[in-house]
Short mmCIF file of C-alpha atoms in Angstrom, two decimals:
data_model
loop_
_atom_site.label_atom_id
_atom_site.label_comp_id
_atom_site.label_asym_id
_atom_site.label_seq_id
_atom_site.Cartn_x
_atom_site.Cartn_y
_atom_site.Cartn_z
CA SER A 1 290.05 137.59 103.52
CA SER A 2 291.61 141.45 104.30
CA GLU A 3 288.16 142.20 102.63
CA ALA A 4 285.82 140.22 105.33
CA PRO A 5 284.14 142.90 107.05
CA THR A 6 284.58 142.60 110.79
CA PHE A 7 281.36 142.52 113.24
CA LYS A 8 281.09 145.90 113.80
CA GLU A 9 281.95 147.96 109.53
CA LEU A 10 279.11 144.65 108.74
CA ALA A 11 276.30 146.69 111.51
CA ASP A 12 278.26 149.39 111.26
CA GLU A 13 276.95 149.10 107.14
CA PHE A 14 273.67 147.44 108.15
CA LEU A 15 272.33 150.25 109.86
CA LYS A 16 273.47 152.81 107.19
CA ARG A 17 271.74 151.49 104.26
CA HIS A 18 269.21 149.45 105.90
CA ALA A 19 267.78 151.19 109.20
CA ILE A 20 269.42 154.64 108.97
CA GLY A 21 268.17 155.37 105.51
CA ARG A 22 269.48 158.61 103.77
CA ASP A 23 268.11 160.70 106.57
CA PRO A 24 268.05 159.83 110.07
CA ASN A 25 265.51 162.47 110.64
CA GLU A 26 263.11 160.32 108.59
CA PRO A 27 264.28 156.62 108.95
CA HIS A 28 263.66 153.31 106.78
CA LYS A 29 262.79 152.02 110.01
CA ARG A 30 261.42 153.99 113.14
CA SER A 31 263.75 150.86 115.82
CA TRP A 32 266.28 152.25 114.06
CA LYS A 33 268.31 153.28 117.31
CA GLU A 34 267.20 150.25 119.19
CA ASP A 35 268.92 148.09 116.70
CA GLN A 36 271.89 150.69 117.28
CA ARG A 37 272.19 150.06 120.80
CA ILE A 38 271.74 146.59 121.12
CA ILE A 39 275.15 146.41 118.34
CA ASN A 40 276.81 148.60 121.05
CA ALA A 41 275.49 147.88 124.78
CA TYR A 42 275.20 143.99 124.12
CA LEU A 43 277.43 143.04 120.71
CA LYS A 44 280.35 145.39 121.39
CA VAL A 45 282.61 142.17 122.04
CA TRP A 46 282.27 140.54 118.76
CA HIS A 47 283.43 143.97 117.12
CA ARG A 48 286.52 143.38 116.32
CA ARG A 49 285.89 140.23 115.10
CA LYS A 50 285.61 138.92 111.73
CA ALA A 51 281.46 138.87 111.00
CA GLU A 52 282.27 135.67 109.28
CA SER A 53 283.69 134.11 111.97
CA ILE A 54 281.22 134.69 114.76
CA SER A 55 279.53 130.95 115.33
CA ARG A 56 276.69 129.44 116.39
CA GLN A 57 278.00 128.88 119.49
CA GLU A 58 278.82 131.31 120.30
CA VAL A 59 275.43 133.04 119.32
CA ILE A 60 273.79 130.79 121.15
CA ALA A 61 276.16 131.28 124.43
CA LEU A 62 276.03 135.20 124.89
CA LEU A 63 272.34 135.70 124.48
CA ASP A 64 271.83 132.42 127.38
CA ASP A 65 274.68 135.11 129.04
CA VAL A 66 271.36 137.45 128.56
CA ALA A 67 268.91 136.00 128.91
CA ASP A 68 269.87 135.11 132.38
CA ARG A 69 269.47 138.95 133.19
CA ALA A 70 266.90 139.79 130.71
CA PRO A 71 265.02 137.76 128.92
CA THR A 72 262.64 139.96 126.67
CA MET A 73 266.04 141.77 125.78
CA ALA A 74 267.69 138.57 124.74
CA ASN A 75 265.38 138.21 122.59
CA ARG A 76 265.16 141.44 120.78
CA VAL A 77 269.39 140.91 121.03
CA LEU A 78 268.49 137.63 118.23
CA SER A 79 266.48 139.79 116.41
CA CYS A 80 268.62 142.58 115.94
CA LEU A 81 271.35 139.84 115.48
CA ARG A 82 269.16 138.06 112.61
CA LYS A 83 268.61 141.52 111.26
CA VAL A 84 272.88 142.37 110.57
CA TYR A 85 273.28 138.75 108.61
CA ASN A 86 270.16 138.96 106.77
CA PHE A 87 271.43 142.01 105.52
CA GLY A 88 274.93 140.77 104.69
CA ILE A 89 274.24 137.98 102.77
CA THR A 90 271.66 140.40 100.52
CA LYS A 91 274.44 141.97 99.62
CA ALA A 92 277.33 139.30 99.08
CA ARG A 93 279.36 140.16 102.58
CA VAL A 94 278.80 137.62 104.67
CA THR A 95 277.57 133.51 103.35
CA SER A 96 276.09 132.36 106.47
CA ASN A 97 273.37 133.34 109.37
CA PRO A 98 274.36 132.03 113.19
CA ALA A 99 271.71 132.95 113.94
CA HIS A 100 269.46 131.64 112.06
CA GLN A 101 266.67 129.09 113.31
CA VAL A 102 268.39 129.92 116.74
CA PRO A 103 265.50 129.37 119.16
CA PRO A 104 264.18 133.11 121.38
CA PRO A 105 266.14 132.22 124.97
CA GLY A 106 263.51 134.93 126.49
CA GLY A 107 260.99 131.74 125.50
CA PRO A 108 258.20 132.89 123.59
CA GLU A 109 257.25 136.55 123.76
CA GLN A 110 253.09 136.91 125.75
CA SER A 111 252.42 140.14 125.08
CA ARG A 112 251.94 141.28 128.20
CA ASP A 113 247.78 142.09 129.85
CA ARG A 114 248.48 143.32 133.48
CA ILE A 115 246.12 146.29 134.46
CA TYR A 116 246.18 147.94 138.03
CA ASP A 117 243.59 147.68 140.92
CA ALA A 118 242.14 150.03 143.15
CA GLU A 119 243.73 148.37 145.87
CA GLU A 120 246.91 148.48 143.60
CA ILE A 121 246.94 151.47 142.10
CA ARG A 122 246.38 153.39 145.81
CA SER A 123 249.65 150.84 146.46
CA LEU A 124 251.73 152.55 143.74
CA TRP A 125 250.16 155.95 143.96
CA ALA A 126 251.89 156.31 147.16
CA ALA A 127 255.32 154.97 145.51
CA PHE A 128 255.21 157.35 143.56
CA ASP A 129 257.22 160.31 145.00
CA GLY A 130 259.94 163.25 143.16
CA LEU A 131 259.63 164.34 139.31
CA VAL A 132 259.59 160.96 138.40
CA GLY A 133 256.99 159.45 140.47
CA ASP A 134 254.46 162.58 139.20
CA ILE A 135 255.73 161.18 135.42
CA TYR A 136 253.63 158.21 136.75
CA ARG A 137 251.02 159.17 138.23
CA LEU A 138 250.24 161.25 134.83
CA VAL A 139 250.58 158.27 132.59
CA LEU A 140 247.91 156.57 135.43
CA ALA A 141 245.84 160.10 134.71
CA THR A 142 246.45 160.98 131.21
CA GLY A 143 247.10 157.25 129.50
CA GLN A 144 250.37 158.74 127.30
CA ARG A 145 253.07 156.70 127.16
CA SER A 146 256.20 157.30 129.64
CA GLY A 147 258.14 159.03 127.46
CA GLU A 148 255.85 161.87 126.40
CA VAL A 149 255.53 162.44 130.05
CA ALA A 150 258.72 163.08 130.94
CA GLY A 151 259.51 164.82 127.34
CA MET A 152 256.94 166.99 128.41
CA THR A 153 257.46 170.98 128.24
CA TRP A 154 255.80 173.70 128.95
CA ASN A 155 255.26 175.40 126.03
CA GLU A 156 252.99 172.38 124.75
CA ILE A 157 250.79 172.91 128.05
CA ASP A 158 247.27 174.89 128.28
CA PHE A 159 246.12 175.93 131.08
CA ASP A 160 243.25 177.76 130.16
CA SER A 161 241.90 174.88 127.87
CA ALA A 162 243.14 171.91 129.64
CA THR A 163 244.66 170.83 126.96
CA TRP A 164 249.05 169.09 126.51
CA THR A 165 249.34 169.45 122.64
CA VAL A 166 251.84 166.61 121.75
CA PRO A 167 254.10 167.33 118.72
CA ALA A 168 254.58 164.30 115.80
CA ALA A 169 257.95 164.13 116.40
CA ARG A 170 257.64 162.95 119.60
CA MET A 171 254.46 160.68 119.20
CA LYS A 172 255.43 157.09 118.06
CA SER A 173 252.31 157.38 115.42
CA LYS A 174 254.17 161.11 113.41
CA ARG A 175 250.71 162.83 114.38
CA VAL A 176 249.87 165.23 116.61
CA HIS A 177 247.79 164.43 119.56
CA ILE A 178 245.39 166.51 121.45
CA VAL A 179 245.09 165.18 124.73
CA PRO A 180 242.77 166.93 127.19
CA LEU A 181 243.80 167.23 130.79
CA SER A 182 240.95 166.32 133.56
CA GLU A 183 240.90 168.15 137.16
CA MET A 184 243.00 165.16 138.43
CA ALA A 185 245.94 165.47 135.82
CA LEU A 186 246.31 169.55 136.24
CA SER A 187 246.15 168.74 139.80
CA ILE A 188 249.16 166.91 139.51
CA LEU A 189 250.66 169.96 137.33
CA ARG A 190 249.60 172.32 139.33
CA LYS A 191 252.19 170.84 142.19
CA VAL A 192 255.86 170.24 139.51
CA SER A 193 258.09 172.96 140.34
CA ARG A 194 258.71 174.78 136.80
CA LEU A 195 262.59 174.28 137.66
CA ASP A 196 263.68 174.42 134.35
CA ASP A 197 261.75 177.28 131.29
CA GLU A 198 261.67 174.90 129.02
CA PHE A 199 260.81 170.58 130.60
CA VAL A 200 258.14 169.91 132.88
CA PHE A 201 259.83 167.23 134.29
CA PRO A 202 264.05 168.50 133.97
CA PRO A 203 266.85 166.15 134.65
CA PRO A 204 270.15 166.47 135.92
CA LYS A 205 271.69 167.85 133.29
CA PRO A 206 269.99 170.88 132.43
CA GLY A 207 268.35 171.24 128.74
CA GLN A 208 266.80 167.75 128.31
CA PRO A 209 263.80 165.87 129.82
CA ILE A 210 264.39 162.75 131.50
CA LYS A 211 265.69 159.47 130.29
CA ASN A 212 266.28 156.73 132.30
CA LEU A 213 263.26 155.96 134.39
CA GLY A 214 264.85 152.42 135.26
CA LYS A 215 266.05 152.94 139.46
CA ALA A 216 262.59 155.32 140.01
CA ALA A 217 260.59 151.69 138.74
CA ILE A 218 262.93 149.30 141.12
CA ARG A 219 261.98 152.20 143.85
CA VAL A 220 258.66 152.36 142.49
CA LYS A 221 258.39 147.76 142.85
CA GLU A 222 260.24 147.89 146.18
CA THR A 223 258.31 151.11 148.26
CA SER A 224 254.45 149.33 146.62
CA GLY A 225 254.90 145.42 147.09
CA ILE A 226 253.94 145.41 143.47
CA LYS A 227 257.35 143.40 142.70
CA ASP A 228 255.92 143.24 138.64
CA PHE A 229 255.53 146.75 137.97
CA ARG A 230 256.40 148.68 134.65
CA SER A 231 255.08 151.85 133.41
CA HIS A 232 253.37 151.22 130.10
CA ASP A 233 250.45 148.44 132.58
CA LEU A 234 249.53 152.86 133.80
CA ARG A 235 248.77 153.40 130.78
CA ARG A 236 246.70 150.06 130.19
CA THR A 237 245.11 150.43 133.54
CA CYS A 238 243.76 154.25 132.30
CA GLY A 239 242.74 152.57 128.82
CA THR A 240 240.57 149.41 130.12
CA GLY A 241 239.31 151.96 132.82
CA ILE A 242 238.35 153.90 130.05
CA THR A 243 236.14 151.29 128.80
CA LYS A 244 234.53 150.43 132.13
CA LEU A 245 233.46 153.67 132.39
CA GLY A 246 231.02 152.13 129.14
CA PHE A 247 233.42 154.69 126.47
CA SER A 248 234.14 153.27 123.26
CA ARG A 249 237.58 151.15 122.61
CA PHE A 250 237.56 153.59 119.79
CA ILE A 251 237.15 156.59 122.10
CA MET A 252 239.55 155.15 123.76
CA ASN A 253 242.11 154.14 121.51
CA ARG A 254 241.90 158.16 120.42
CA CYS A 255 242.35 158.96 124.75
CA LEU A 256 246.22 156.53 124.23
CA GLY A 257 246.41 158.79 120.93
CA HIS A 258 246.96 154.68 119.12
CA LEU A 259 246.44 155.14 115.52
CA GLU A 260 243.80 153.35 113.60
CA PRO A 261 244.85 151.28 110.84
CA GLY A 262 243.76 150.96 107.34
CA VAL A 263 242.22 153.49 105.34
CA GLY A 264 240.16 155.36 107.38
CA GLY A 265 242.96 155.71 110.10
CA ARG A 266 244.32 157.83 106.52
CA TYR A 267 241.56 160.11 106.06
CA ASP A 268 240.12 160.77 109.42
CA ARG A 269 241.90 163.51 110.74
CA HIS A 270 238.92 164.94 112.64
CA ASP A 271 240.41 165.29 116.53
CA TYR A 272 237.56 164.18 118.57
CA LEU A 273 238.61 166.42 121.33
CA PRO A 274 234.74 166.69 122.78
CA GLU A 275 234.75 162.90 123.23
CA LYS A 276 237.94 162.33 124.43
CA THR A 277 237.74 165.24 127.61
CA ALA A 278 234.16 163.53 128.00
CA ALA A 279 236.17 160.27 129.00
CA LEU A 280 239.72 161.14 129.92
CA ASP A 281 236.97 163.95 132.52
CA ALA A 282 235.64 160.78 133.56
CA TRP A 283 238.67 158.53 133.68
CA GLY A 284 239.77 161.36 136.47
CA SER A 285 237.39 161.71 138.76
CA LYS A 286 237.16 157.40 138.90
CA LEU A 287 241.01 157.58 139.62
CA THR A 288 240.20 160.48 142.67
CA GLU A 289 237.15 158.46 143.90
CA ILE A 290 239.76 155.56 143.97
CA LEU A 291 242.90 157.52 145.83
CA THR A 292 240.27 159.24 148.47
CA GLY A 293 236.81 157.18 148.79
CA GLU A 294 234.53 160.12 147.49
CA PRO A 295 232.19 158.99 144.51
CA MET A 296 232.72 160.19 141.36
CA PRO A 297 230.11 163.26 140.52
CA GLU A 298 226.53 163.18 139.17
CA ASN A 299 226.76 164.34 135.85
CA VAL A 300 230.34 161.90 135.20
CA VAL A 301 228.94 158.43 136.04
CA GLU A 302 225.60 160.22 133.59
CA LEU A 303 227.90 161.39 130.97
CA ALA A 304 229.51 157.94 130.60
CA GLU A 305 225.67 156.27 130.27
CA ARG A 306 225.19 159.09 128.00
CA ARG A 307 228.09 157.70 125.17
CA GLN A 308 227.10 153.61 125.56
#
């Protein structure tokens, strides 16, 4: 019937009702922007088609095409498709889901546990260049996400107290996160030229943070010879480095800005700033030792030992 929605109409309704909600600043699901991107980038070919007319065979063919280029993304596209059609069924907009029981085209996803050893850290550090190179260096030194570092503003940084305060709006946890800046992190920031009044790492368009790090990552892979480089592995390397220095996983998780699950996380508003400072200072010294061959200062080693 002419009432039957196109795929685009169904997807827009899904985003509006199920994902974005009434207020985009308070979405039901934080992943709605990624769903929207997938719908517009990967599923555009079906936008004008009647949602009901898309077959299981077509879904499989499209996913296989995406999987040839990006296996993990193909799994994300499948997941998004399922959600759109399941929503359509609950709203009686369609009668079936062509993505139902389609196996993940990218295969089962393994959670990554890649961390870089000292030699790899030296190769990567040498391969990091320009503004994006400094973003990667700070991800390794501070353990924060690349998006949080890329969006860093000058007014978030306090050189006197050696802290970086990430506002709640920019944190995945939606809570303010204070990151102590080690001497290593401060030395990176002191060398950054002030090209923009607001952003530490301004892109070609003024007044916005750097968004796309993809091209830089390709260059890093080629220059360093580390073909599986991903910026998130720098964050994991930092976290693992902190626990190897004798700090608890609890403090490591506070350093990385992870939310503590359960009731404890909700009621515990203490920031653990002294403990986070000790851990990130020790990691900064360890990084310096790895990069320069100079041994870590004794007091840093003692601090870590005292905390065990």
